[in-house]
C-alpha cells in the first residue's frame, strides 16, 4: 500500500492525498474524511515521499545521468545543481552509463537515499516509448517519488518531462540546406535515443517533403569523438555529400576537420550544422552554425514543476515541449 493506491481507492489525485497527510486546509472536509477512511481501512502509514511533499522534506534530490563527461550532460547537471541549491536542496549525483541493468542499479541506489525527487538527465532514459519493457524500472521509481525527465518523453503517472522540439529543429535546418541547393545531406548521429530518433525523423521528413529520397548511405551512426568522426569520414572513399546535419556539435566539428583535410571550403563547398549550441560551436574555426535547444530552460522547467509538485499543486503539466532555434554562424551560407 502506497500513496498511489490510496489516491486510486479514494478517487482523488496524489497531490490531494499529500495535502491530507500534511493537514492542508485546501481539502474539503468530505474529501479529507474519505481519504482518511481509506488510509485507516488499509493500514496506510505515510512514507517519506508523502511527507516530503509538505514540511518534513528530506531536502535532497537525486540526479541520474548516463555520463558526466558528456558536455551536454555536464552543463545540465551544473544548471540543476545551481538552481536546486538556491532553494536549499542538496543533490546526489549518479552516473549510470547506457546499459539498462546498470541504470536500474544506479536508480535503486539513489532511491535508497530517501530522496524527495528524481531527475533523469538525457533522452537515453526515454527508451522507445510507453510499451518499452525496459522502462519498467522508471515506472516503479515513480511509485516512490516524483520523476522528472529532461530531454525525453515517458508517459506515466508522477512522471514529468521537458524536451526540445528536435523534430522541427532538424526539419527546418535540413529544409534550409535544400533551399540552398544541397541534395546530398549527410546525417551524423551518435545514438538511437528518443531525441536522436526525433532528429532523424525531422531530417527524413524534410527530404521527403522536398521530393528527395532519405538514403541510408547518408545516415551515419558513430562515436561522439571529433577525431573518430574525422577519420571515419576520410575512410569513406566513394561517399559524396555536399552538407552535414549533425546531432551534436562534437560530431559537426569532426566533419569540419574532415572538410579541411579534403581542401573543401566552408561554407562555399560544404555546409555543416551542429546541435546543442555548446561552447564547442564558438571554440572552433570557422564558428559553427548550431541548433540551440535551450538546455537551461529545460532544466528550469524541471525545477519549476518539481516545486509545484512539492507544494501539492494540481494540473502540473506532465510534458512540456520547448521550441529550438538555429544559431547561424560561419559554417552555413543561409
Tab-separated table of C-alpha atoms in Angstrom:
chain	number	residue	atom	x	y	z
A	1	UNK	CA	0.000	0.000	0.000
A	2	UNK	CA	1.392	3.402	-1.007
A	3	UNK	CA	0.202	6.925	-1.693
A	4	UNK	CA	-0.784	5.969	-5.238
A	5	UNK	CA	-3.025	3.156	-4.028
A	6	UNK	CA	-4.681	5.497	-1.526
A	7	UNK	CA	-5.283	8.079	-4.263
A	8	UNK	CA	-6.777	5.477	-6.608
A	9	UNK	CA	-9.045	3.955	-3.965
A	10	UNK	CA	-10.176	7.389	-2.789
A	11	UNK	CA	-10.812	8.663	-6.304
A	12	UNK	CA	-8.584	11.698	-5.807
A	13	UNK	CA	-5.165	12.856	-7.012
A	14	UNK	CA	-1.833	12.079	-5.377
A	15	UNK	CA	-1.485	15.776	-4.550
A	16	UNK	CA	-4.816	15.670	-2.676
A	17	UNK	CA	-3.674	12.692	-0.587
A	18	UNK	CA	-0.453	14.584	0.147
A	19	UNK	CA	-2.441	17.607	1.321
A	20	UNK	CA	-4.496	15.395	3.623
A	21	UNK	CA	-1.315	13.820	5.024
A	22	UNK	CA	0.144	17.256	5.693
A	23	UNK	CA	-3.043	18.705	7.193
A	24	UNK	CA	-3.619	21.272	4.464
A	25	UNK	CA	-6.773	23.397	4.729
A	26	UNK	CA	-7.156	23.315	0.932
A	27	UNK	CA	-9.038	19.990	1.111
A	28	UNK	CA	-12.759	19.862	1.860
A	29	UNK	CA	-13.853	18.002	4.996
A	30	UNK	CA	-15.750	15.496	2.885
A	31	UNK	CA	-12.712	14.644	0.759
A	32	UNK	CA	-10.454	14.601	3.805
A	33	UNK	CA	-12.683	12.110	5.607
A	34	UNK	CA	-12.898	9.901	2.528
A	35	UNK	CA	-9.094	9.765	2.205
A	36	UNK	CA	-8.570	9.206	5.927
A	37	UNK	CA	-11.113	6.376	5.870
A	38	UNK	CA	-9.222	4.605	3.065
A	39	UNK	CA	-5.925	5.082	4.911
A	40	UNK	CA	-7.354	3.646	8.102
A	41	UNK	CA	-9.054	0.738	6.354
A	42	UNK	CA	-5.862	-0.239	4.559
A	43	UNK	CA	-3.481	0.495	7.421
A	44	UNK	CA	-1.578	3.045	5.369
A	45	UNK	CA	1.239	4.929	7.120
A	46	UNK	CA	2.549	7.996	5.232
A	47	UNK	CA	6.071	7.422	3.983
A	48	UNK	CA	8.911	9.876	3.442
A	49	UNK	CA	7.695	10.768	-0.030
A	50	UNK	CA	4.186	11.668	1.148
A	51	UNK	CA	5.554	13.778	3.978
A	52	UNK	CA	8.315	15.179	1.802
A	53	UNK	CA	5.720	16.990	-0.276
A	54	UNK	CA	4.978	19.007	2.849
A	55	UNK	CA	7.090	20.374	5.694
A	56	UNK	CA	9.055	17.234	6.502
A	57	UNK	CA	11.017	17.180	3.257
A	58	UNK	CA	14.386	15.433	3.146
A	59	UNK	CA	15.557	18.407	1.024
A	60	UNK	CA	17.579	16.046	-1.158
A	61	UNK	CA	17.160	15.498	-4.896
A	62	UNK	CA	18.643	12.590	-6.838
A	63	UNK	CA	20.102	13.356	-10.274
A	64	UNK	CA	20.814	10.437	-12.592
A	65	UNK	CA	22.725	10.868	-15.849
A	66	UNK	CA	24.443	8.404	-18.199
A	67	UNK	CA	27.881	10.052	-18.476
A	68	UNK	CA	29.014	13.241	-16.760
A	69	UNK	CA	31.923	13.613	-19.211
A	70	UNK	CA	29.423	14.444	-21.965
A	71	UNK	CA	29.364	18.232	-22.406
A	72	UNK	CA	25.573	18.433	-22.738
A	73	UNK	CA	25.020	16.302	-19.623
A	74	UNK	CA	27.640	18.155	-17.583
A	75	UNK	CA	26.086	21.513	-18.426
A	76	UNK	CA	22.624	20.237	-17.481
A	77	UNK	CA	23.829	18.950	-14.100
A	78	UNK	CA	25.521	22.298	-13.436
A	79	UNK	CA	22.290	24.181	-14.185
A	80	UNK	CA	20.251	21.822	-11.981
A	81	UNK	CA	22.595	21.906	-9.009
A	82	UNK	CA	22.880	25.676	-9.077
A	83	UNK	CA	19.109	26.164	-9.139
A	84	UNK	CA	18.380	23.485	-6.519
A	85	UNK	CA	20.937	24.925	-4.103
A	86	UNK	CA	19.148	28.276	-4.302
A	87	UNK	CA	16.065	26.561	-2.878
A	88	UNK	CA	18.040	24.826	-0.160
A	89	UNK	CA	18.112	21.358	-1.725
A	90	UNK	CA	21.125	19.076	-1.692
A	91	UNK	CA	21.869	16.850	-4.679
A	92	UNK	CA	23.087	13.280	-5.010
A	93	UNK	CA	24.515	12.504	-8.439
A	94	UNK	CA	24.612	9.065	-10.029
A	95	UNK	CA	26.179	8.154	-13.388
A	96	UNK	CA	24.502	5.057	-14.781
A	97	UNK	CA	26.064	4.539	-18.187
A	98	UNK	CA	23.791	3.415	-21.010
A	99	UNK	CA	23.129	-0.235	-20.125
A	100	UNK	CA	19.587	-0.866	-18.896
A	101	UNK	CA	20.620	-3.071	-15.975
A	102	UNK	CA	23.182	-0.514	-14.836
A	103	UNK	CA	20.525	2.195	-14.991
A	104	UNK	CA	18.295	0.121	-12.716
A	105	UNK	CA	21.076	-0.446	-10.182
A	106	UNK	CA	22.053	3.212	-10.001
A	107	UNK	CA	18.446	4.324	-9.724
A	108	UNK	CA	17.833	1.927	-6.834
A	109	UNK	CA	20.890	3.339	-5.059
A	110	UNK	CA	19.541	6.862	-5.355
A	111	UNK	CA	16.082	5.836	-4.187
A	112	UNK	CA	17.596	4.145	-1.147
A	113	UNK	CA	18.908	7.566	-0.067
A	114	UNK	CA	15.307	8.649	0.640
A	115	UNK	CA	15.402	11.403	-1.961
A	116	UNK	CA	12.439	13.765	-2.393
A	117	UNK	CA	12.504	13.569	-6.190
A	118	UNK	CA	14.492	12.014	-9.023
A	119	UNK	CA	15.731	13.942	-12.057
A	120	UNK	CA	16.812	11.955	-15.110
A	121	UNK	CA	19.095	13.840	-17.496
A	122	UNK	CA	19.184	12.613	-21.081
A	123	UNK	CA	16.892	11.042	-23.631
A	124	UNK	CA	18.576	7.650	-23.170
A	125	UNK	CA	16.166	7.109	-20.247
A	126	UNK	CA	13.132	7.576	-22.520
A	127	UNK	CA	13.700	4.245	-24.261
A	128	UNK	CA	11.329	3.523	-27.124
A	129	UNK	CA	8.031	4.694	-25.666
A	130	UNK	CA	5.347	3.662	-23.223
A	131	UNK	CA	5.334	-0.017	-24.236
A	132	UNK	CA	9.095	-0.409	-23.839
A	133	UNK	CA	9.621	-3.107	-21.201
A	134	UNK	CA	12.979	-1.554	-20.336
A	135	UNK	CA	11.139	1.395	-18.786
A	136	UNK	CA	9.524	-0.625	-16.014
A	137	UNK	CA	12.188	0.459	-13.502
A	138	UNK	CA	11.253	4.102	-14.112
A	139	UNK	CA	7.552	3.432	-13.586
A	140	UNK	CA	8.423	1.632	-10.358
A	141	UNK	CA	10.534	4.591	-9.219
A	142	UNK	CA	7.624	6.941	-9.924
A	143	UNK	CA	5.546	4.985	-7.409
A	144	UNK	CA	8.001	6.067	-4.727
A	145	UNK	CA	8.960	9.597	-5.704
A	146	UNK	CA	8.242	12.175	-8.437
A	147	UNK	CA	10.364	11.604	-11.541
A	148	UNK	CA	11.437	14.438	-13.850
A	149	UNK	CA	12.959	13.675	-17.248
A	150	UNK	CA	14.999	16.230	-19.181
A	151	UNK	CA	15.309	15.891	-22.974
A	152	UNK	CA	12.963	12.935	-23.392
A	153	UNK	CA	9.373	11.767	-23.066
A	154	UNK	CA	7.899	8.985	-20.950
A	155	UNK	CA	4.166	8.979	-20.309
A	156	UNK	CA	3.099	7.774	-16.876
A	157	UNK	CA	1.713	8.856	-13.524
A	158	UNK	CA	4.019	11.018	-11.430
A	159	UNK	CA	6.456	11.423	-14.357
A	160	UNK	CA	7.099	14.938	-15.691
A	161	UNK	CA	9.032	15.506	-18.911
A	162	UNK	CA	10.565	18.529	-20.600
A	163	UNK	CA	12.170	18.300	-24.020
A	164	UNK	CA	13.068	20.353	-27.073
A	165	UNK	CA	11.210	20.147	-30.368
A	166	UNK	CA	14.028	18.213	-32.014
A	167	UNK	CA	11.894	17.075	-34.949
A	168	UNK	CA	11.039	20.600	-36.052
A	169	UNK	CA	14.555	21.916	-35.447
A	170	UNK	CA	16.181	19.350	-37.726
A	171	UNK	CA	13.345	19.573	-40.246
A	172	UNK	CA	13.951	23.337	-40.502
A	173	UNK	CA	17.736	23.168	-40.839
A	174	UNK	CA	17.521	20.372	-43.435
A	175	UNK	CA	14.956	22.384	-45.378
A	176	UNK	CA	17.259	25.410	-45.282
A	177	UNK	CA	20.065	23.343	-46.800
A	178	UNK	CA	17.747	22.035	-49.503
A	179	UNK	CA	16.695	25.600	-50.332
A	180	UNK	CA	20.387	26.411	-50.842
A	181	UNK	CA	20.597	23.670	-53.478
A	182	UNK	CA	22.036	20.905	-51.299
A	183	UNK	CA	20.961	17.460	-52.474
A	184	UNK	CA	23.214	15.014	-50.649
A	185	UNK	CA	22.880	15.900	-46.989
A	186	UNK	CA	24.811	13.685	-44.576
A	187	UNK	CA	23.119	12.872	-41.252
A	188	UNK	CA	25.567	12.252	-38.385
A	189	UNK	CA	24.302	10.769	-35.123
A	190	UNK	CA	25.805	9.043	-32.090
A	191	UNK	CA	22.819	7.187	-30.569
A	192	UNK	CA	19.334	5.759	-31.049
A	193	UNK	CA	17.827	7.668	-28.116
A	194	UNK	CA	14.423	9.352	-28.045
A	195	UNK	CA	15.986	12.688	-29.024
A	196	UNK	CA	18.086	11.123	-31.785
A	197	UNK	CA	15.046	9.390	-33.285
A	198	UNK	CA	13.140	12.689	-33.360
A	199	UNK	CA	16.059	14.358	-35.129
A	200	UNK	CA	16.266	11.571	-37.695
A	201	UNK	CA	12.520	11.809	-38.319
A	202	UNK	CA	12.848	15.564	-38.932
A	203	UNK	CA	15.714	15.017	-41.368
A	204	UNK	CA	13.817	12.350	-43.301
A	205	UNK	CA	10.583	14.340	-43.386
A	206	UNK	CA	12.324	17.417	-44.823
A	207	UNK	CA	13.890	15.326	-47.590
A	208	UNK	CA	10.615	13.579	-48.362
A	209	UNK	CA	8.668	16.841	-48.500
A	210	UNK	CA	11.245	18.219	-50.944
A	211	UNK	CA	10.964	15.142	-53.144
A	212	UNK	CA	14.362	13.680	-52.237
A	213	UNK	CA	14.961	10.126	-51.018
A	214	UNK	CA	16.276	9.596	-47.480
A	215	UNK	CA	19.254	7.454	-48.483
A	216	UNK	CA	20.648	5.004	-45.917
A	217	UNK	CA	24.137	5.604	-47.298
A	218	UNK	CA	23.906	9.183	-46.000
A	219	UNK	CA	22.932	8.219	-42.452
A	220	UNK	CA	25.902	7.568	-40.196
A	221	UNK	CA	25.919	6.444	-36.560
A	222	UNK	CA	29.310	6.988	-34.974
A	223	UNK	CA	31.129	7.638	-31.726
A	224	UNK	CA	30.822	11.175	-30.409
A	225	UNK	CA	34.537	11.890	-30.750
A	226	UNK	CA	35.909	14.610	-33.020
A	227	UNK	CA	38.887	12.739	-34.456
A	228	UNK	CA	36.942	9.481	-34.706
A	229	UNK	CA	34.325	11.209	-36.870
A	230	UNK	CA	37.023	12.866	-38.984
A	231	UNK	CA	38.805	9.570	-39.623
A	232	UNK	CA	35.575	7.665	-40.214
A	233	UNK	CA	34.570	10.108	-42.942
A	234	UNK	CA	38.040	10.014	-44.510
A	235	UNK	CA	37.685	6.233	-44.843
A	236	UNK	CA	34.528	6.623	-46.957
A	237	UNK	CA	36.344	6.837	-50.292
A	238	UNK	CA	33.253	6.709	-52.533
A	239	UNK	CA	30.862	8.711	-50.364
A	240	UNK	CA	29.794	12.060	-51.763
A	241	UNK	CA	27.931	14.702	-49.770
A	242	UNK	CA	27.543	18.460	-50.012
A	243	UNK	CA	26.367	19.241	-46.473
A	244	UNK	CA	26.158	17.794	-42.977
A	245	UNK	CA	23.412	17.774	-40.353
A	246	UNK	CA	24.946	16.576	-37.080
A	247	UNK	CA	23.025	15.815	-33.881
A	248	UNK	CA	25.834	17.145	-31.659
A	249	UNK	CA	28.428	19.895	-32.020
A	250	UNK	CA	31.239	17.409	-31.457
A	251	UNK	CA	30.131	15.371	-34.472
A	252	UNK	CA	29.873	18.503	-36.594
A	253	UNK	CA	33.415	19.584	-35.703
A	254	UNK	CA	34.649	16.157	-36.759
A	255	UNK	CA	33.056	16.831	-40.145
A	256	UNK	CA	34.641	20.297	-40.167
A	257	UNK	CA	38.100	18.766	-39.700
A	258	UNK	CA	37.351	16.292	-42.488
A	259	UNK	CA	36.478	19.181	-44.809
A	260	UNK	CA	39.746	20.961	-44.003
A	261	UNK	CA	41.831	17.879	-44.821
A	262	UNK	CA	39.924	17.412	-48.086
A	263	UNK	CA	40.562	21.031	-49.039
A	264	UNK	CA	36.872	21.897	-49.071
A	265	UNK	CA	35.813	25.479	-48.452
A	266	UNK	CA	33.243	26.034	-45.698
A	267	UNK	CA	30.533	27.053	-46.411
A	268	UNK	CA	31.163	27.502	-50.152
A	269	UNK	CA	31.803	23.816	-50.926
A	270	UNK	CA	30.125	22.232	-47.916
A	271	UNK	CA	27.716	23.453	-45.214
A	272	UNK	CA	27.864	21.942	-41.719
A	273	UNK	CA	25.418	22.306	-38.818
A	274	UNK	CA	25.725	21.076	-35.238
A	275	UNK	CA	23.390	20.702	-32.295
A	276	UNK	CA	23.211	21.953	-28.662
A	277	UNK	CA	24.880	25.337	-29.297
A	278	UNK	CA	27.667	24.363	-26.902
A	279	UNK	CA	30.930	26.183	-26.242
A	280	UNK	CA	32.444	23.952	-28.916
A	281	UNK	CA	30.382	25.755	-31.539
A	282	UNK	CA	32.206	29.056	-30.894
A	283	UNK	CA	35.553	27.495	-29.995
A	284	UNK	CA	36.202	26.107	-33.482
A	285	UNK	CA	37.200	27.916	-36.650
A	286	UNK	CA	35.112	28.768	-38.554
A	287	UNK	CA	32.474	29.108	-35.843
A	288	UNK	CA	29.757	26.501	-36.133
A	289	UNK	CA	26.100	27.002	-37.010
A	290	UNK	CA	24.239	25.054	-34.335
A	291	UNK	CA	20.724	24.361	-33.055
A	292	UNK	CA	20.100	25.851	-29.615
A	293	UNK	CA	17.803	23.502	-27.691
A	294	UNK	CA	17.733	25.866	-24.690
A	295	UNK	CA	19.113	23.445	-22.147
A	296	UNK	CA	18.881	25.939	-19.297
A	297	UNK	CA	15.165	26.408	-19.992
A	298	UNK	CA	14.685	22.642	-19.926
A	299	UNK	CA	16.385	22.432	-16.536
A	300	UNK	CA	14.495	25.414	-15.149
A	301	UNK	CA	11.204	23.882	-16.256
A	302	UNK	CA	12.021	20.644	-14.445
A	303	UNK	CA	12.806	22.511	-11.214
A	304	UNK	CA	9.731	24.739	-11.513
A	305	UNK	CA	7.469	21.710	-11.950
A	306	UNK	CA	9.203	19.872	-9.115
A	307	UNK	CA	8.474	22.734	-6.726
A	308	UNK	CA	4.849	22.817	-7.861
A	309	UNK	CA	4.516	19.098	-7.154
A	310	UNK	CA	6.073	19.542	-3.718
A	311	UNK	CA	3.556	22.304	-2.975
A	312	UNK	CA	0.695	19.982	-3.918
A	313	UNK	CA	-0.441	21.987	-6.930
A	314	UNK	CA	-2.978	20.410	-9.242
A	315	UNK	CA	-2.512	20.041	-13.005
A	316	UNK	CA	1.285	20.227	-13.147
A	317	UNK	CA	1.997	19.555	-16.855
A	318	UNK	CA	3.265	16.036	-17.476
A	319	UNK	CA	5.073	17.091	-20.636
A	320	UNK	CA	6.461	20.384	-21.883
A	321	UNK	CA	7.932	20.893	-25.341
A	322	UNK	CA	10.232	23.878	-25.835
A	323	UNK	CA	10.948	25.220	-29.352
A	324	UNK	CA	14.556	25.219	-30.545
A	325	UNK	CA	16.180	27.837	-32.747
A	326	UNK	CA	19.156	27.918	-35.065
A	327	UNK	CA	22.225	29.985	-34.219
A	328	UNK	CA	23.604	30.883	-37.628
A	329	UNK	CA	27.353	31.295	-37.809
A	330	UNK	CA	30.078	30.726	-40.380
A	331	UNK	CA	29.628	27.104	-41.466
A	332	UNK	CA	26.429	27.760	-43.456
A	333	UNK	CA	25.581	30.265	-46.160
A	334	UNK	CA	21.962	30.896	-45.185
